[in-house]
Short mmCIF file of C-alpha atoms in Angstrom, two decimals:
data_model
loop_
_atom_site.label_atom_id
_atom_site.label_comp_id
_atom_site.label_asym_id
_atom_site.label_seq_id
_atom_site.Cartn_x
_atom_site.Cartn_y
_atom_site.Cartn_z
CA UNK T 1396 117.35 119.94 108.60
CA UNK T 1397 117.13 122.47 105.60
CA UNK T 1398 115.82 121.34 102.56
CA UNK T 1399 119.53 121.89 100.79
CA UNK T 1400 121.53 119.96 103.45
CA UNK T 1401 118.90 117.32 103.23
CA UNK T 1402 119.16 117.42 98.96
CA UNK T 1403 123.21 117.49 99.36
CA UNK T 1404 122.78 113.80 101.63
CA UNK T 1405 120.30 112.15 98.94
CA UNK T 1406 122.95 112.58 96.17
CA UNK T 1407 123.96 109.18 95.00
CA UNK T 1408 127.09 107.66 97.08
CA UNK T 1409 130.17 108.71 94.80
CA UNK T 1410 131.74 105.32 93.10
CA UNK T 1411 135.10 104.07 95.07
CA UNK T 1412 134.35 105.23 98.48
CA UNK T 1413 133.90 103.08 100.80
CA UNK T 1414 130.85 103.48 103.07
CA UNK T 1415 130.16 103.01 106.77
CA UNK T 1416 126.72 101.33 107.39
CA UNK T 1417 124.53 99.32 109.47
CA UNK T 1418 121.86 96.63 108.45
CA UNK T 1419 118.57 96.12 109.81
CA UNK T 1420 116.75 92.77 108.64
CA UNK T 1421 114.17 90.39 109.27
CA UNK T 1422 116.84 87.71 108.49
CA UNK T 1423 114.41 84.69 109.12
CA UNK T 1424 111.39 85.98 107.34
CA UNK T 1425 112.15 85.03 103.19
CA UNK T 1426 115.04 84.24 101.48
CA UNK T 1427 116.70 87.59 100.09
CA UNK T 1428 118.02 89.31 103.40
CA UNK T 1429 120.46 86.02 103.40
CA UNK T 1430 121.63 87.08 100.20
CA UNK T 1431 122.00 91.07 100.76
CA UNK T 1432 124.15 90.45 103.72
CA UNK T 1433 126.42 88.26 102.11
CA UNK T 1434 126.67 90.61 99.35
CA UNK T 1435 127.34 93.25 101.70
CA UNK T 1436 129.67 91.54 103.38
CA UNK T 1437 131.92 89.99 100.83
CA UNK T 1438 132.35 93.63 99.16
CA UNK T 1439 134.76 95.44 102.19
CA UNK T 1440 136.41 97.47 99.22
CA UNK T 1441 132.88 99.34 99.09
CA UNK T 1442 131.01 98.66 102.26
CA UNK T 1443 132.37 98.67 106.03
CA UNK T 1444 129.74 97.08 108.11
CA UNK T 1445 129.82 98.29 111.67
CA UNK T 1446 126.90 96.82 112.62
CA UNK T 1447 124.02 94.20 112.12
CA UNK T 1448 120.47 94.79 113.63
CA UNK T 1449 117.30 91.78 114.02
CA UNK T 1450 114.26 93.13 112.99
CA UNK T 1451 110.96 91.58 113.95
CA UNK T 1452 108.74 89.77 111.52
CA UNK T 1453 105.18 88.13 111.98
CA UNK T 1454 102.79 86.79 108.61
CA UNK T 1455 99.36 88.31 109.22
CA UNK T 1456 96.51 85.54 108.33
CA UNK T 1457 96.18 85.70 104.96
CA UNK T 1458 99.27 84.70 104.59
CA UNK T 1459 99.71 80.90 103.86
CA UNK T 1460 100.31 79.08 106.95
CA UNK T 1461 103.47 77.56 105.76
CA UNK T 1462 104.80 81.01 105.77
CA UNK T 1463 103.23 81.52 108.87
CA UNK T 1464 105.00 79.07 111.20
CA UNK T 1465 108.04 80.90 110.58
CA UNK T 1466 107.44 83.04 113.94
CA UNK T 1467 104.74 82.92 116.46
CA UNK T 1468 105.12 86.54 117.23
CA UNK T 1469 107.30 89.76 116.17
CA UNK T 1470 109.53 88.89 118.94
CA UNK T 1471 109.69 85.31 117.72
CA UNK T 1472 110.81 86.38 114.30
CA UNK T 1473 113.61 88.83 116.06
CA UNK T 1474 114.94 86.36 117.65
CA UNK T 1475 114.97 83.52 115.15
CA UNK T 1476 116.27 86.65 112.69
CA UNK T 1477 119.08 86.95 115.24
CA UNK T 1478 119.76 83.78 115.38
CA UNK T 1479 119.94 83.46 111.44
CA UNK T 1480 122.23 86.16 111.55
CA UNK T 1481 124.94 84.59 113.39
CA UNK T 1482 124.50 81.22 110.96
CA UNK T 1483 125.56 83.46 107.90
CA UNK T 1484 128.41 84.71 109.55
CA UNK T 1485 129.08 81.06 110.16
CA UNK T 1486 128.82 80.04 106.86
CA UNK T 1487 131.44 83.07 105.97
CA UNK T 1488 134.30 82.47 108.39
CA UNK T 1489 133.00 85.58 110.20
CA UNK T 1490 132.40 85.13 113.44
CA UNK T 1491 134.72 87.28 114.68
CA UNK T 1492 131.84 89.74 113.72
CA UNK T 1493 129.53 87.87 115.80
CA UNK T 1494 129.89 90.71 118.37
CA UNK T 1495 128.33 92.88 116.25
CA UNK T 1496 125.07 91.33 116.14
CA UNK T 1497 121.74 93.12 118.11
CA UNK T 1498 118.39 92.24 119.13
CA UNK T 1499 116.13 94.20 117.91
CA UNK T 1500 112.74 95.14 118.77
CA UNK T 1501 110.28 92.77 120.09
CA UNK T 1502 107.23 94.31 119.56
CA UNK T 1503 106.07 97.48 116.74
CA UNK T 1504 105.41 100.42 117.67
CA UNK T 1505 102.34 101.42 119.29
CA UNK T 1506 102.12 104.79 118.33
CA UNK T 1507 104.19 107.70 116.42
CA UNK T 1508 105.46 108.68 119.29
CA UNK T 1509 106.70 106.07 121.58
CA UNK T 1510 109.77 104.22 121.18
CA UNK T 1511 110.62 99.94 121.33
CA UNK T 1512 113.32 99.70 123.74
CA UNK T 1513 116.25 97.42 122.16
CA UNK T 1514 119.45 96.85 122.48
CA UNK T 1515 119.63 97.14 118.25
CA UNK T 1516 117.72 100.62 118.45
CA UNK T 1517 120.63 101.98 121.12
CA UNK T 1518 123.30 100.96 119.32
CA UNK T 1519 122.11 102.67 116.17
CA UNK T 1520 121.36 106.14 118.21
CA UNK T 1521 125.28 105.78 119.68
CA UNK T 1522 126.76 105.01 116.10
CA UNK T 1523 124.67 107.57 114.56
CA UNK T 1524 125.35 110.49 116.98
CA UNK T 1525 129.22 109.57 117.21
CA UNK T 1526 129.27 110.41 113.66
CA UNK T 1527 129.24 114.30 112.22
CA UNK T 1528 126.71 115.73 110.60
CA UNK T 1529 128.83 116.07 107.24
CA UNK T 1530 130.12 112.24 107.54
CA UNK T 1531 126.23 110.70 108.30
CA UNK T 1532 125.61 106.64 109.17
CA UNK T 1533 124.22 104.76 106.24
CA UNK T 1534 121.20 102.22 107.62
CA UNK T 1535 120.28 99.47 104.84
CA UNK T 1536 117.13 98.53 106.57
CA UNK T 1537 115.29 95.70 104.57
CA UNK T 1538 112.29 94.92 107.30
CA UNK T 1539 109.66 96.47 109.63
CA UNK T 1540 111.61 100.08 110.16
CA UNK T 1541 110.35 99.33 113.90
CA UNK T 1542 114.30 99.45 115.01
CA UNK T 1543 115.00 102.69 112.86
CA UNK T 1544 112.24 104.86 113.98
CA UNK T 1545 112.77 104.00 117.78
CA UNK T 1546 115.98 105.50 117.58
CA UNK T 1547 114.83 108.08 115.96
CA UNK T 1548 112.27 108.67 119.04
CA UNK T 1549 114.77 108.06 121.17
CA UNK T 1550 117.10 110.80 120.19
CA UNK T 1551 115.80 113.05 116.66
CA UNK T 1552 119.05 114.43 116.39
CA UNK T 1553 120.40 110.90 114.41
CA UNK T 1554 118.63 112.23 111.56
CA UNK T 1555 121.14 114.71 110.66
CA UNK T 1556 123.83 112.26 111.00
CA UNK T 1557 122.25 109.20 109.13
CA UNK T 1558 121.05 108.28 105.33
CA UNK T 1559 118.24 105.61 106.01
CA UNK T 1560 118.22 102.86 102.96
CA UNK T 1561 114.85 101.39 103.23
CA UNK T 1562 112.74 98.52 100.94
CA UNK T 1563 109.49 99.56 101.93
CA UNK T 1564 105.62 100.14 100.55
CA UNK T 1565 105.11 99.49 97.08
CA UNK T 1566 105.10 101.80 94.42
CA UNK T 1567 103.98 105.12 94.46
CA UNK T 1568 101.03 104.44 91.51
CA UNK T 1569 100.47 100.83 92.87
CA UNK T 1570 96.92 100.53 93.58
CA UNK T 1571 97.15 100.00 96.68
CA UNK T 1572 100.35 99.89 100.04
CA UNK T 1573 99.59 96.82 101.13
CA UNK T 1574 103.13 95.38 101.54
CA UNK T 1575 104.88 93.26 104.15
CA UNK T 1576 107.84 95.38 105.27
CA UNK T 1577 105.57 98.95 105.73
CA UNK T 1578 102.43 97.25 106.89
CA UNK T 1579 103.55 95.47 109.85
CA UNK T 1580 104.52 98.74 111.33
CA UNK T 1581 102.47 101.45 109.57
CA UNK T 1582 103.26 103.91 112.84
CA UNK T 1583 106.81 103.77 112.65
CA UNK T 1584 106.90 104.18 108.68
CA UNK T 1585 104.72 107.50 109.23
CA UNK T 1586 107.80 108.04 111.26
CA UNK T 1587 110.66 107.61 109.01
CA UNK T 1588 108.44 109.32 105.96
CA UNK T 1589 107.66 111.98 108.19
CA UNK T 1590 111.16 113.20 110.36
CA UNK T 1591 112.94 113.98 107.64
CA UNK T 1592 115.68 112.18 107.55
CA UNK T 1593 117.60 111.27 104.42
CA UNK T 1594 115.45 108.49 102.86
CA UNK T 1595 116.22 106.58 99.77
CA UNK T 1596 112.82 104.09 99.23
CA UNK T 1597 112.83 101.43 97.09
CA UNK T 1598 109.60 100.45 96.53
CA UNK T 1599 108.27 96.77 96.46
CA UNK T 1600 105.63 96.33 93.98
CA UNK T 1601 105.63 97.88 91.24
CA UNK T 1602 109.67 98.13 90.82
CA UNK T 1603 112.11 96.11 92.97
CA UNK T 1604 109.65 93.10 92.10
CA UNK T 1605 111.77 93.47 88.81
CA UNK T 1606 114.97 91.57 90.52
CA UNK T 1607 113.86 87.49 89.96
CA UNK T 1608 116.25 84.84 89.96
CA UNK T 1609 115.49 81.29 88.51
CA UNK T 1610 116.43 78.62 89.63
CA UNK T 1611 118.54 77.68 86.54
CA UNK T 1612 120.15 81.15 87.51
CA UNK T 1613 121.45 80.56 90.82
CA UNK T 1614 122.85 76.57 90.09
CA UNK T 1615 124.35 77.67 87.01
CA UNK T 1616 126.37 80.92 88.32
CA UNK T 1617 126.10 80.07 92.47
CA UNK T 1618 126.21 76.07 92.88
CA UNK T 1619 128.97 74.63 93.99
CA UNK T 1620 131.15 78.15 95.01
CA UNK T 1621 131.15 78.02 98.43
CA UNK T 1622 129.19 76.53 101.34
CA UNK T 1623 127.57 79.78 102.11
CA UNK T 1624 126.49 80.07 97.91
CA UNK T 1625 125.00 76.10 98.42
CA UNK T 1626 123.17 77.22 101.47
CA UNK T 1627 121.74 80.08 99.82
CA UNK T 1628 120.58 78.14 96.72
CA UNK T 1629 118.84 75.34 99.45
CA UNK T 1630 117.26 78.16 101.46
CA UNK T 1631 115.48 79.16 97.96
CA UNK T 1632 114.40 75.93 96.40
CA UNK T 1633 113.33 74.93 99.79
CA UNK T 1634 110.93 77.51 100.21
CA UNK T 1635 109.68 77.47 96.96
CA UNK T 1636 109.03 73.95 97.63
CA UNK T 1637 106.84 74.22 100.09
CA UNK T 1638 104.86 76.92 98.62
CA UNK T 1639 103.26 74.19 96.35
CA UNK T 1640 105.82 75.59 92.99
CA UNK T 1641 106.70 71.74 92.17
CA UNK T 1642 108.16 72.99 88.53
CA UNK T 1643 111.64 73.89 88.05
CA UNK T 1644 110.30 76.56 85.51
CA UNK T 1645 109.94 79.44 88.64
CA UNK T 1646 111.52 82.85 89.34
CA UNK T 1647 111.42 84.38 93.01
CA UNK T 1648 112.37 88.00 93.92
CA UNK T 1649 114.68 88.44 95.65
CA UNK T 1650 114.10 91.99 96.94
CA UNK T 1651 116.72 92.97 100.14
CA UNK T 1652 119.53 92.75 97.67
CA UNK T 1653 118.45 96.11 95.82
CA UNK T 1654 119.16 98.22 98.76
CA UNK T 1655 122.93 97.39 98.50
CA UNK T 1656 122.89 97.64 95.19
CA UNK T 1657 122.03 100.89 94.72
CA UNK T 1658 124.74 101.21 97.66
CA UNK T 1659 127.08 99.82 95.35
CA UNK T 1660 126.43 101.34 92.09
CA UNK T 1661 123.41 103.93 91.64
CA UNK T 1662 123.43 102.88 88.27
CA UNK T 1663 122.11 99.57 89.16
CA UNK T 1664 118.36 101.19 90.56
CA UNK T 1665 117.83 104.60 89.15
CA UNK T 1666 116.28 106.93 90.97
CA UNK T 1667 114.65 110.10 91.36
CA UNK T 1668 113.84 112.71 93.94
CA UNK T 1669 110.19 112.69 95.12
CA UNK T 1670 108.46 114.76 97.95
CA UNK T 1671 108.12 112.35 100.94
CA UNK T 1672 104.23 110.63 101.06
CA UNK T 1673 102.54 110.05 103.73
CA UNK T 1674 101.55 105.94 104.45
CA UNK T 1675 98.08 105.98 106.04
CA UNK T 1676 96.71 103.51 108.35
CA UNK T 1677 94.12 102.21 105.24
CA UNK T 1678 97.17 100.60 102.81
CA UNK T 1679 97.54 103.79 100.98
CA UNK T 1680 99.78 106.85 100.33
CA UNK T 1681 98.43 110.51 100.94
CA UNK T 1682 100.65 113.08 98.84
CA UNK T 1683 101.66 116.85 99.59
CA UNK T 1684 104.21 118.68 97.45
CA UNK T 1685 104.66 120.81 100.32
CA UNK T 1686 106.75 117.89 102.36
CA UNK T 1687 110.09 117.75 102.07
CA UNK T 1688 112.38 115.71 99.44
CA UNK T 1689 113.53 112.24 99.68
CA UNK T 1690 115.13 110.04 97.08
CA UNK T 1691 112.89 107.36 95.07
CA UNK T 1692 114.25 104.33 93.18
CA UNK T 1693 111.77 103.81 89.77
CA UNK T 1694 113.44 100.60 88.08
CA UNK T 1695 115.77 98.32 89.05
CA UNK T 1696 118.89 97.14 86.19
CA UNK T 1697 118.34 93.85 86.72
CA UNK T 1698 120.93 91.87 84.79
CA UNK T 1699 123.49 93.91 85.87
CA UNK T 1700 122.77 93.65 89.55
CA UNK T 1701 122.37 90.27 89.36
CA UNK T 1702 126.21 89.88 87.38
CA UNK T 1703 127.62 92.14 90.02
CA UNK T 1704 125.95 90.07 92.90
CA UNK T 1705 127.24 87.08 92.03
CA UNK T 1706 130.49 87.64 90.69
CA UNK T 1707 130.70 89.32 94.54
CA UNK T 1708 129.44 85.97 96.27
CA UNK T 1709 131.47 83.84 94.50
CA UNK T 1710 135.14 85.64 95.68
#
């Protein structure tokens, strides 16, 4: 792809179009992918969601084990991401979108050059390539990009005919890259950062860590709405519970929801366009100004993401 065709893709989605896309998630793994699905979901004047993909997930040791016992392997946490999947849809009245739904990978990649066979990574190259290179996919993908950059292996040509959305790494001054999404699967981000396909990053650490809720937040604007809005104020307290936060005095990011966000409004996560870095296997970023252009959120609006989120989940 030339560098203008590729510059022409990263311009901000115009307001009051609605736009095709697929999500790729780690549903299981935290609370937040619960809540950027719904959000997606409940806005069909903006978003058409052809599409949803299970990502793997597995906590590394240092993670506490409570965390931990979430999945006993990346294939684990696919499945039991599938599975929560289908319960949101539940809790929406949506099952009819239950077909819809895909496995995703079971295991990451083992190299930068060999694809995870999945049913979620073959759907994306069919959607993708039925689609024209002036009308691209849009993939919100808010876990290990292991799904995302097996298509890509699979067949190169989606990357004309996609716009990858992806929370992943931190920021690019953070210290150090050490974050969950990009270090589970450090081959395929080299991937995605490296094809160049149409990236927007928003980066954990550093700036999406910006969008907290409170717990005070989500009874007073979320309680009581619907079952799906009880369920996702449970799923939160719960875990916070039983990562040893006994006061009610906490705030928890809620990251996933940024990516539709900017989706929905750019104004909501400014951004900027940054050459493309390069993740390396020791939890940092290498940087050339000679690689190509991709788009970079810096700051997230939080207060008005969080109004616009809610007033969308409680329809």
């Amino acid at each position: 792809m030339d560098e203008i065709t590729r510059l022409k893709k990263l311009e901000c989605p115009p307001k009051g179009k609605v736009i095709d896309l697929v999500i790729d998630t780690d549903t299981f793994n935290e609370i937040d992918d619960q809540f950027a699905i719904a959000y997606a979901l409940k806005a069909p004047e903006r978003f058409n969601v052809l599409a949803l993909y299970a990502a793997p997930f597995f906590f590394p040791e240092w993670i506490p084990q409570v965390m931990r016992d979430r999945a006993i392997s990346p294939e684990d946490g696919m499945e039991k991401s599938y599975n929560e999947i289908l319960k949101i849809l539940t809790l929406m009245g949506q099952e009819n979108r239950k077909e819809q739904v895909y496995r995703g990978s079971g295991a990451y990649l083992s190299n930068e050059k060999t694809p995870v066979e999945s049913p979620a990574a073959r759907d994306l190259v069919a959607r993708a390539m039925a689609r024209s290179t002036e009308d691209p996919l849009y993939v919100v993908a808010i876990g290990a990009i292991t799904n995302v950059a097996s298509a890509i292996l699979m067949e190169p040509k989606i990357v004309d005919r996609m716009v990858l959305v992806w929370l992943g790494g931190n920021s690019h001054e953070w210290p150090q890259n050490w974050e969950f999404n990009l270090a589970q699967d450090v081959a395929a981000a080299r991937v995605v950062f490296s094809c160049g396909v149409p990236l927007i990053q928003l980066p954990c650490m550093g700036v999406v860590s910006a969008f907290t809720v409170s717990k005070a937040d989500m009874e007073y604007y979320l309680r009581g709405k619907s079952e799906l809005c009880d369920y996702l104020i449970d799923n939160a307290i719960q875990e916070v519970a039983k990562l040893g936060r006994q006061t009610d005095y906490w705030t928890r990011a809620i990251w996933d929801v940024t990516t539709i966000g900017w989706l929905m409004d750019p104004d909501f996560c400014p951004s900027v366009l940054r050459h493309s870095p390069i993740p390396e296997y020791d939890d940092r970023y290498a940087f050339d100004e000679r690689r190509h252009l991709m788009r970079y959120v810096y700051q997230i609006q939080r207060d008005k993401l969080f109004q616009n989120m809610c007033e969308i989940l409680t329809r």
